[in-house]
XYZ file of C-alpha atoms in Angstrom:
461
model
C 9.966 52.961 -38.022
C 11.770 56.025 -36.877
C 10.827 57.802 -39.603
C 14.630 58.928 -40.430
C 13.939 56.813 -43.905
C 11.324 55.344 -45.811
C 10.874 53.078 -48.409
C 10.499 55.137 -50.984
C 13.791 56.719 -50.619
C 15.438 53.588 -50.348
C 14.059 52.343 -53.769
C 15.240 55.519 -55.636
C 18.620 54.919 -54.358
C 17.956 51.104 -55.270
C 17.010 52.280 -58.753
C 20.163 54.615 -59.399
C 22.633 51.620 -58.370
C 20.901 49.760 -60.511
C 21.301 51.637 -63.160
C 24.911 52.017 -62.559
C 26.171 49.038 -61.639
C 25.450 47.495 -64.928
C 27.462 50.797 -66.521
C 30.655 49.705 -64.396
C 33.329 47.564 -65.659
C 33.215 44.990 -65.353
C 29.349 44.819 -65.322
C 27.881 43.700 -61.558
C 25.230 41.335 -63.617
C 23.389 40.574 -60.386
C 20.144 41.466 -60.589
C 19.143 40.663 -65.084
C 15.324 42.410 -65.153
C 14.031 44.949 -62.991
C 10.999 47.360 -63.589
C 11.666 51.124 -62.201
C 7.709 52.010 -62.019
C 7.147 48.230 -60.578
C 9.642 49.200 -57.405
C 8.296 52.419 -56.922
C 4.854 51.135 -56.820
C 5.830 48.794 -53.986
C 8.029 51.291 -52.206
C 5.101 53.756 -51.667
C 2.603 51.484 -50.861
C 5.035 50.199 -48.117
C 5.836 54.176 -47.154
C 2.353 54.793 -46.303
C 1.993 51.489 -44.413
C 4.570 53.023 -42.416
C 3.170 56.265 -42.338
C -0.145 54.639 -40.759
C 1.789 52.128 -38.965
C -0.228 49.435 -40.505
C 2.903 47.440 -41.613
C 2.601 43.839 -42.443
C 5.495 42.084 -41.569
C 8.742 42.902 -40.368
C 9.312 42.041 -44.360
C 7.196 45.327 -44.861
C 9.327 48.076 -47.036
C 12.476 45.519 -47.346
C 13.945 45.185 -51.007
C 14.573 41.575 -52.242
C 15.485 39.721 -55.531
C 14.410 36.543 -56.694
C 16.395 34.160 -58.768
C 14.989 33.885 -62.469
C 14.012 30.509 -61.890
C 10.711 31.326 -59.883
C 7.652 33.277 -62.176
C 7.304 36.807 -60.938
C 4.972 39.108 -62.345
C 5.967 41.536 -64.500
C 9.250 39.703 -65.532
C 9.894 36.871 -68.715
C 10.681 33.617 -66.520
C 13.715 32.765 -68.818
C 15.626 30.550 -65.613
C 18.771 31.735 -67.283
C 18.622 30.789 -71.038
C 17.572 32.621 -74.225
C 14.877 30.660 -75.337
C 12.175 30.088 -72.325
C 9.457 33.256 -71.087
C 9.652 34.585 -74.154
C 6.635 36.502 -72.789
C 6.511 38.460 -69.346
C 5.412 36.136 -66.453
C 1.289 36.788 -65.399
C 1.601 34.559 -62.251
C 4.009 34.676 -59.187
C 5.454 31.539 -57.818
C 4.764 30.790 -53.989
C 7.319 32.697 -52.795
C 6.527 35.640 -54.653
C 3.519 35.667 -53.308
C 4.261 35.613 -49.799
C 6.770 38.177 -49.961
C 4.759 40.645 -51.579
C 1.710 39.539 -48.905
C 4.447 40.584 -46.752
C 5.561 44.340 -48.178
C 8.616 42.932 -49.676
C 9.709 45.411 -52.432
C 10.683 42.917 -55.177
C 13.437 45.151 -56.790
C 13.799 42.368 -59.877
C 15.031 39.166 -60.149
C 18.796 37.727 -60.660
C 20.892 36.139 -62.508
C 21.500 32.727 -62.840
C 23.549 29.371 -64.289
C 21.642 28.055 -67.258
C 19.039 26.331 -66.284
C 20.808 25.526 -62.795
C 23.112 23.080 -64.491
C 26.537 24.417 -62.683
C 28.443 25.495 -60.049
C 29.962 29.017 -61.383
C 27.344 31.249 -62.498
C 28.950 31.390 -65.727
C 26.087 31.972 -67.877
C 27.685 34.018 -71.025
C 24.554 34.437 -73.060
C 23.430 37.513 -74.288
C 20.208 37.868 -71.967
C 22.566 36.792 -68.735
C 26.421 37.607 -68.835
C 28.562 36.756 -65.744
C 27.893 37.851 -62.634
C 30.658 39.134 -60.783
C 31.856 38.487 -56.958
C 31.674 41.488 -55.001
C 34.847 40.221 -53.727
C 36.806 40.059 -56.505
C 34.922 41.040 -59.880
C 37.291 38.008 -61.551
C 36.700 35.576 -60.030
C 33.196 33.372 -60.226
C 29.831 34.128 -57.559
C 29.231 30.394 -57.551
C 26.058 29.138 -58.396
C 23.274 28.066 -59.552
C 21.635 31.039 -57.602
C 24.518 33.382 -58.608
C 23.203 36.904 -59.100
C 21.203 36.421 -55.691
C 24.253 35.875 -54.124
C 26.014 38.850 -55.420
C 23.386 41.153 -54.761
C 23.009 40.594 -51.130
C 26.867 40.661 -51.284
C 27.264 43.897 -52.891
C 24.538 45.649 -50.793
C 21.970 46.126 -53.065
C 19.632 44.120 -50.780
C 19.404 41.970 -47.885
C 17.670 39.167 -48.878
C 17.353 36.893 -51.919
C 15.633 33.681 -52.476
C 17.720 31.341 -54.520
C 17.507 27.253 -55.245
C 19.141 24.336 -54.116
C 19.257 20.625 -56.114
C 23.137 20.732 -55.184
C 24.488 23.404 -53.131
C 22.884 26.148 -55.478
C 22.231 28.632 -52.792
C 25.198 27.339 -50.050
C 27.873 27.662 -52.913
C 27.151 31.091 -54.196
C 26.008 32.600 -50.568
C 30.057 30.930 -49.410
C 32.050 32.353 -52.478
C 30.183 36.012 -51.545
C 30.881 35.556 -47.883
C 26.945 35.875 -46.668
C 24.631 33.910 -45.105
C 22.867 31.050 -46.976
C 19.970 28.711 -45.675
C 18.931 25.240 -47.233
C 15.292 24.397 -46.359
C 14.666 20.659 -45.257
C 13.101 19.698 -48.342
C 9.513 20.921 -48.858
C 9.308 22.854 -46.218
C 9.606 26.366 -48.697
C 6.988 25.742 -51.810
C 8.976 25.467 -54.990
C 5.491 26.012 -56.871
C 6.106 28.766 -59.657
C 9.934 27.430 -60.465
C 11.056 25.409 -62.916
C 10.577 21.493 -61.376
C 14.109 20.964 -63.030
C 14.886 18.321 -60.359
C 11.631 17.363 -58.448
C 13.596 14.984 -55.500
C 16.689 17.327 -54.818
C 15.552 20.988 -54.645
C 14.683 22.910 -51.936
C 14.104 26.639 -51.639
C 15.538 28.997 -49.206
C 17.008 32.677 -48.229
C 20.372 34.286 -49.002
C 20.611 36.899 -46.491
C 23.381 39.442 -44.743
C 22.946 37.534 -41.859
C 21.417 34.731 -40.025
C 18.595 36.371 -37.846
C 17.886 38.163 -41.423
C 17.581 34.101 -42.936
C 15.562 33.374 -39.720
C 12.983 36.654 -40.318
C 12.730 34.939 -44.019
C 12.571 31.263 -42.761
C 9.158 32.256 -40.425
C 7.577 34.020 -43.106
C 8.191 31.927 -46.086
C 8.080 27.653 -44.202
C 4.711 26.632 -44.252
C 2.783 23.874 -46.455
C 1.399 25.486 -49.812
C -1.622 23.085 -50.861
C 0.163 23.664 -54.597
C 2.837 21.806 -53.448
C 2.005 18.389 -52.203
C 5.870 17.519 -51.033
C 5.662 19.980 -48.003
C 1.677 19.532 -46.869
C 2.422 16.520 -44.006
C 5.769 19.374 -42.403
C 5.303 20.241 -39.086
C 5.418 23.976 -37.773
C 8.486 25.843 -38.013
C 9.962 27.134 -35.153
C 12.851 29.527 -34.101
C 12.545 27.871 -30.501
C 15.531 28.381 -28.653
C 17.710 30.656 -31.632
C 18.407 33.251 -29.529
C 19.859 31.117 -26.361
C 22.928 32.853 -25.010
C 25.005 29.440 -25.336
C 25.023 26.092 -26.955
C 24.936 23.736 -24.002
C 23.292 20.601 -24.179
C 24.060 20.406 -28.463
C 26.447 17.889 -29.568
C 27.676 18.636 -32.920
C 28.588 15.512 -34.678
C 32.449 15.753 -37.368
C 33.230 13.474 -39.642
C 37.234 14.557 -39.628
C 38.222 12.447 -42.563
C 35.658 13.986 -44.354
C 35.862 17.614 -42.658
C 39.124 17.755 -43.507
C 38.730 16.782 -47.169
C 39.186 21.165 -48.368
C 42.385 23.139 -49.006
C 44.520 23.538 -46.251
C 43.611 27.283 -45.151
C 39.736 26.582 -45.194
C 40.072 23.704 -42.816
C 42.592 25.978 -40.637
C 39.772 29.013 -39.889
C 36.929 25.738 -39.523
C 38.825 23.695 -37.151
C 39.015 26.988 -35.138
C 35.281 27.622 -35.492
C 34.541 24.058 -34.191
C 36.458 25.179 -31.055
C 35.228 28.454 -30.972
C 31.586 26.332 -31.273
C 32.920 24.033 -27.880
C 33.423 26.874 -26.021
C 30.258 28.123 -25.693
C 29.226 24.745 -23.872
C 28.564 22.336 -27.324
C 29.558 19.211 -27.326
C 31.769 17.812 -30.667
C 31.480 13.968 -31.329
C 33.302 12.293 -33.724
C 30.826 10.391 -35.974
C 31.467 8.366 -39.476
C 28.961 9.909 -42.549
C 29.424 6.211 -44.182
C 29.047 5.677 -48.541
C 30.053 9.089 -49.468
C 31.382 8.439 -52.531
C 28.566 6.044 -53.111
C 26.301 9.358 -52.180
C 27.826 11.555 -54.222
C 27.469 9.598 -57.657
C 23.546 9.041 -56.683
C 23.030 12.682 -56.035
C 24.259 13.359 -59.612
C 22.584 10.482 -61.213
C 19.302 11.617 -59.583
C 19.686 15.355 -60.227
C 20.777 14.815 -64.133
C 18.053 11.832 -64.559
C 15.315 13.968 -63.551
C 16.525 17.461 -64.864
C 17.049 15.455 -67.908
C 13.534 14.171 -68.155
C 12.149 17.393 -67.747
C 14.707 19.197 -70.347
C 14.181 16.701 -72.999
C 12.119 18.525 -75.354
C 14.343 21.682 -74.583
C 17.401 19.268 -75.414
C 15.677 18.083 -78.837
C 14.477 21.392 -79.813
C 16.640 24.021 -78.230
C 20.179 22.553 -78.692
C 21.862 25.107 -80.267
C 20.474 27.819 -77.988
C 22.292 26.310 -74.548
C 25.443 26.792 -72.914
C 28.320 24.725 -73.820
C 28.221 23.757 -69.847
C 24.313 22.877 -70.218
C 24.656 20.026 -73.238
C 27.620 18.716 -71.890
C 25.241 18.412 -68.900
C 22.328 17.157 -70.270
C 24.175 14.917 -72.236
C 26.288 12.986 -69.983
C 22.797 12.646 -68.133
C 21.428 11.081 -71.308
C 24.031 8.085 -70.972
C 22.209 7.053 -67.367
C 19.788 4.537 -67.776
C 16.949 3.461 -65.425
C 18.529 1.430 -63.675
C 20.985 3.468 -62.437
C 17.940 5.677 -61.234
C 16.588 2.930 -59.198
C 20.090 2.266 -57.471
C 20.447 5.426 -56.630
C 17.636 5.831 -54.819
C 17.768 2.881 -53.156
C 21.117 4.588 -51.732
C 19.220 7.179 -50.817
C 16.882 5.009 -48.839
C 19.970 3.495 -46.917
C 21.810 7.161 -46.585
C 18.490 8.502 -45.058
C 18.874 5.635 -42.670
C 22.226 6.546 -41.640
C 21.374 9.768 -40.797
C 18.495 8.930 -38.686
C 20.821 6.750 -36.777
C 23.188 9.949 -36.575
C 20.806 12.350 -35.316
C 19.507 10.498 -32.405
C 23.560 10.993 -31.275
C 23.876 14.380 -32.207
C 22.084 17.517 -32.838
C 23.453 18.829 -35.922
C 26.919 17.576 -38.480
C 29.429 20.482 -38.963
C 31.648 20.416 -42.621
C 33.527 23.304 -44.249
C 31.271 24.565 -46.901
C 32.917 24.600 -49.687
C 36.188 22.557 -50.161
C 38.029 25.724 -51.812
C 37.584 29.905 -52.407
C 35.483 31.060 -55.591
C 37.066 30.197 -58.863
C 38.932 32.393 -61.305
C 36.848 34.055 -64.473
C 39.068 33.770 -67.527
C 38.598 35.527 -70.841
C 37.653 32.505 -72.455
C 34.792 32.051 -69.906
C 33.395 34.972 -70.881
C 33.035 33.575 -74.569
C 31.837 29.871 -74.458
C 31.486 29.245 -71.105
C 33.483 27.343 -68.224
C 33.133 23.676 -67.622
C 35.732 22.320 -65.226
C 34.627 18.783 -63.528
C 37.177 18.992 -60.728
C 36.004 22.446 -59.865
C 32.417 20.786 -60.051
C 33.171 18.400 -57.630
C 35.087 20.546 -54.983
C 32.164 23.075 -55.064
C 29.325 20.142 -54.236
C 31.286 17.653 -52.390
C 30.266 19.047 -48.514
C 26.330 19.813 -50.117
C 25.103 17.053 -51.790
C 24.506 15.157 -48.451
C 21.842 17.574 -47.731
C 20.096 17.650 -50.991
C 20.183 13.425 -51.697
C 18.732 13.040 -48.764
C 16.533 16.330 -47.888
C 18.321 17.402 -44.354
C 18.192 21.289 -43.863
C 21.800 23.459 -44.289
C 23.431 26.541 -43.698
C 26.038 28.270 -44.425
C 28.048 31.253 -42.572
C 31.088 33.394 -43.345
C 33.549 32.911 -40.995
C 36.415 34.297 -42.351
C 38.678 35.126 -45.271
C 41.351 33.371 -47.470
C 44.957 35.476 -47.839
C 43.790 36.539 -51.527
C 40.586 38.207 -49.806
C 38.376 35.723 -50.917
C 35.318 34.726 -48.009
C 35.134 31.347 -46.542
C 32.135 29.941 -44.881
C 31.135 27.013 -42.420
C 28.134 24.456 -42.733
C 25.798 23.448 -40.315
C 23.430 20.270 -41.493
C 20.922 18.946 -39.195
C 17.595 16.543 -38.677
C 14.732 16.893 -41.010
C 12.691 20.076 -40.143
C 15.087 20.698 -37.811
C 16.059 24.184 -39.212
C 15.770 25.821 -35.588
C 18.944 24.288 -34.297
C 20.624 25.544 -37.148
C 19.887 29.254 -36.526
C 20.946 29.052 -33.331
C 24.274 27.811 -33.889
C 24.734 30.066 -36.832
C 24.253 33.036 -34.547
C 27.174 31.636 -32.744
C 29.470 31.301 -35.837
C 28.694 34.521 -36.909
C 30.399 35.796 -33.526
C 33.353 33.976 -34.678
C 34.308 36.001 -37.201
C 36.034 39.179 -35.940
C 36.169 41.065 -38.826
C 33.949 41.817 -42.043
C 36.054 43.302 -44.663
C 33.561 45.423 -47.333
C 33.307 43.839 -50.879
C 35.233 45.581 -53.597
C 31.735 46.295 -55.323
C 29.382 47.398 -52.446
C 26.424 49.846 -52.482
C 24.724 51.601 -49.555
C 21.470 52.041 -49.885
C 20.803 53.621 -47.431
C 23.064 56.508 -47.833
């Protein structure tokens, strides 16, 4: 608004990183199609908005990615394989739509796992390559959403919009140390992405910080008559985000299960629960009961449905997929319908729980992820990483939130002594997304320090 800047500029400087941080070794892989006339285009549009001061939003002129799996125009929707949008996409997704409604400058879209079938980001195939955390460029971004995590890490913008059937924007947004919100599910359209897994994803922001994911939350939550899960949500709200305390919340912790992470992630979270009580909160100790029981229905629905929908991919495209991805798809194959029905009959009782929960408390607090972003080794690089126990430890504090469609989010609180970030997670009541902000504010004050990635642009220099 001052003038000191405009959007153009920014996008040239956007453009040169771009081209260089793919030159670097190794390669940044964040952002895996961009169009230098297509950012431009946006960026002067936006410049004489300001100019006029006719901007749109306070979106107007901002640069943000999308993660392959949504369709935006001019880019091949290939949701991180080699085989699918083989030509470039003629129709944005939802999203897409509303941010460039909102003078968003899309500057591309990122990187991703394979067909959001892991945990990593390791996606080794010629179109993809690994993306690398800012952090440390060996060790993993997390995923599925991973190159929309490491571009908001790395600085090349501050917002990306990423999935979520199983911690696919929480994990990558904790192993790059930024912010990371969940959606209550269908309240963010998912029309224009790949349905890989119609009962367990939701859609939300990756940000540099939580009024950033709040900005993102108000533009992007409201019913989209192409997608009939979020049409009955009522109106989002930041009411109350930018209260000076928390008194009056109770923030319900399970310990057994908070404590269920490696030994220097629960140290820096057990502080951030007290630094959370003394601004006025309130913790209760509640029991999250069946978790194990929760956590083998969350993967039987996920696989069962992404399974059904990646059959004829499966049959046809075999030899074209990740090691990771069949391994995936078959061990999905082995669940039969009943197991299906079960499992959602556990969701029924889970969702039960909860609402028994939340009339106690206000919000559950959890590390976010159980342990710091995984090593890269050479052999990853080649065929791909597929490591079970590092599977589970990524998902086990997230797949509450996607069985049964509570909102999450995730903020960096800290650091591990190897330098690696470490976040906290806040899960609350359906639509309740508000509450969430507000206390994330609050964690964000926590953290006295933020120590600059390894790999980090300005782009506003």
């Amino acid at each position: 608004r001052s003038g000191k800047l405009t959007p153009s500029q920014v996008a040239k400087n956007i453009i040169a990183v771009l081209e260089d941080c793919d030159r670097s070794t190794p390669p940044l892989r964040a952002i895996v199609q961009w169009d230098k006339e297509q950012i431009m285009l946006m960026a002067e549009a936006s410049t004489v908005r300001y100019k006029n001061k006719s901007t749109l939003s306070y979106l107007d002129g901002i640069p943000v990615c999308l993660k392959e799996e949504f369709k935006v125009v001019p880019y091949h929707h290939r949701v991180g394989t080699v085989y699918l949008g083989t030509d470039p996409e003629t129709e944005d997704a939802t999203v897409a739509k509303k941010l460039r409604e909102a003078g968003a400058i899309i500057i591309g879209v990122s990187n991703m796992h394979e067909l959001g079938t892991g945990t990593t980001g390791c996606n080794p195939n010629r179109y993809h390559g690994i993306p690398r955390n800012p952090y440390k460029p060996n060790h993993f971004t997390g995923g599925s959403s991973s190159g929309s995590a490491a571009a908001v890490a790395s600085g090349l913008c501050p917002v990306a919009i990423g999935t979520d059937g199983g911690g696919s924007v929480r994990i990558p947004s904790s192993f790059c140390g930024v912010v990371g919100l969940k959606g209550t599910f269908g309240r963010i359209s998912c029309h224009g992405s790949l349905p890989l897994s119609y009962s367990t994803v939701s859609v939300g922001p990756i940000c540099t910080s939580v009024a950033d994911a709040a900005i993102v939350y108000s533009i992007l939550a409201e019913p989209d008559p192409l997608y009939p899960y979020g049409l009955k949500q009522p109106k989002a709200t930041l009411s109350g985000i930018c209260a000076p305390d928390l008194k009056g919340l109770k923030l319900g912790v399970d310990w057994t299960f908070f404590k269920a992470c490696d030994a220097e992630i629960l140290s820096i979270c057990e502080k951030a629960v007290d630094h959370l009580q003394s601004l006025g909160a309130s913790v209760v100790e509640v029991s999250l009961p069946e978790m194990e029981e929760v956590r083998v229905a969350h993967v039987i629905c996920i696989l069962s449905e992404m399974r059904d929908f990646l059959q004829p991919d499966f049959n046809k495209h075999f030899q074209d997929m990740n090691l990771d991805t069949r391994g995936n798809l078959a061990l999905a194959s082995q669940f039969t319908a009943l197991d299906y029905i079960t499992a959602n009959r556990q969701r029924t009782r889970s969702m039960k729980f909860l609402q028994d929960i939340f009339t106690n408390v206000n919000c559950i607090l959890t590390p976010a992820v159980a342990s710091t972003a995984p090593r890269i080794y050479a052999s990853d690089l080649l065929t791909g990483s597929s490591d079970m126990s590092v599977t589970v430890r990524c998902m086990r504090f997230m797949q509450l939130a996607n069985f049964t469609g509570i909102p999450g989010l995730v903020v960096p609180i800290g650091y591990s002594t190897d330098g690696l970030p470490i976040n906290f997670q806040v899960m609350a009541k359906w639509w309740d997304e508000a509450v969430l902000l507000r206390i994330g504010r609050k964690l964000e004050e926590f953290r006295y320090q933020t120590k600059k990635p390894s790999i980090y642009y300005d782009i506003l220099a």
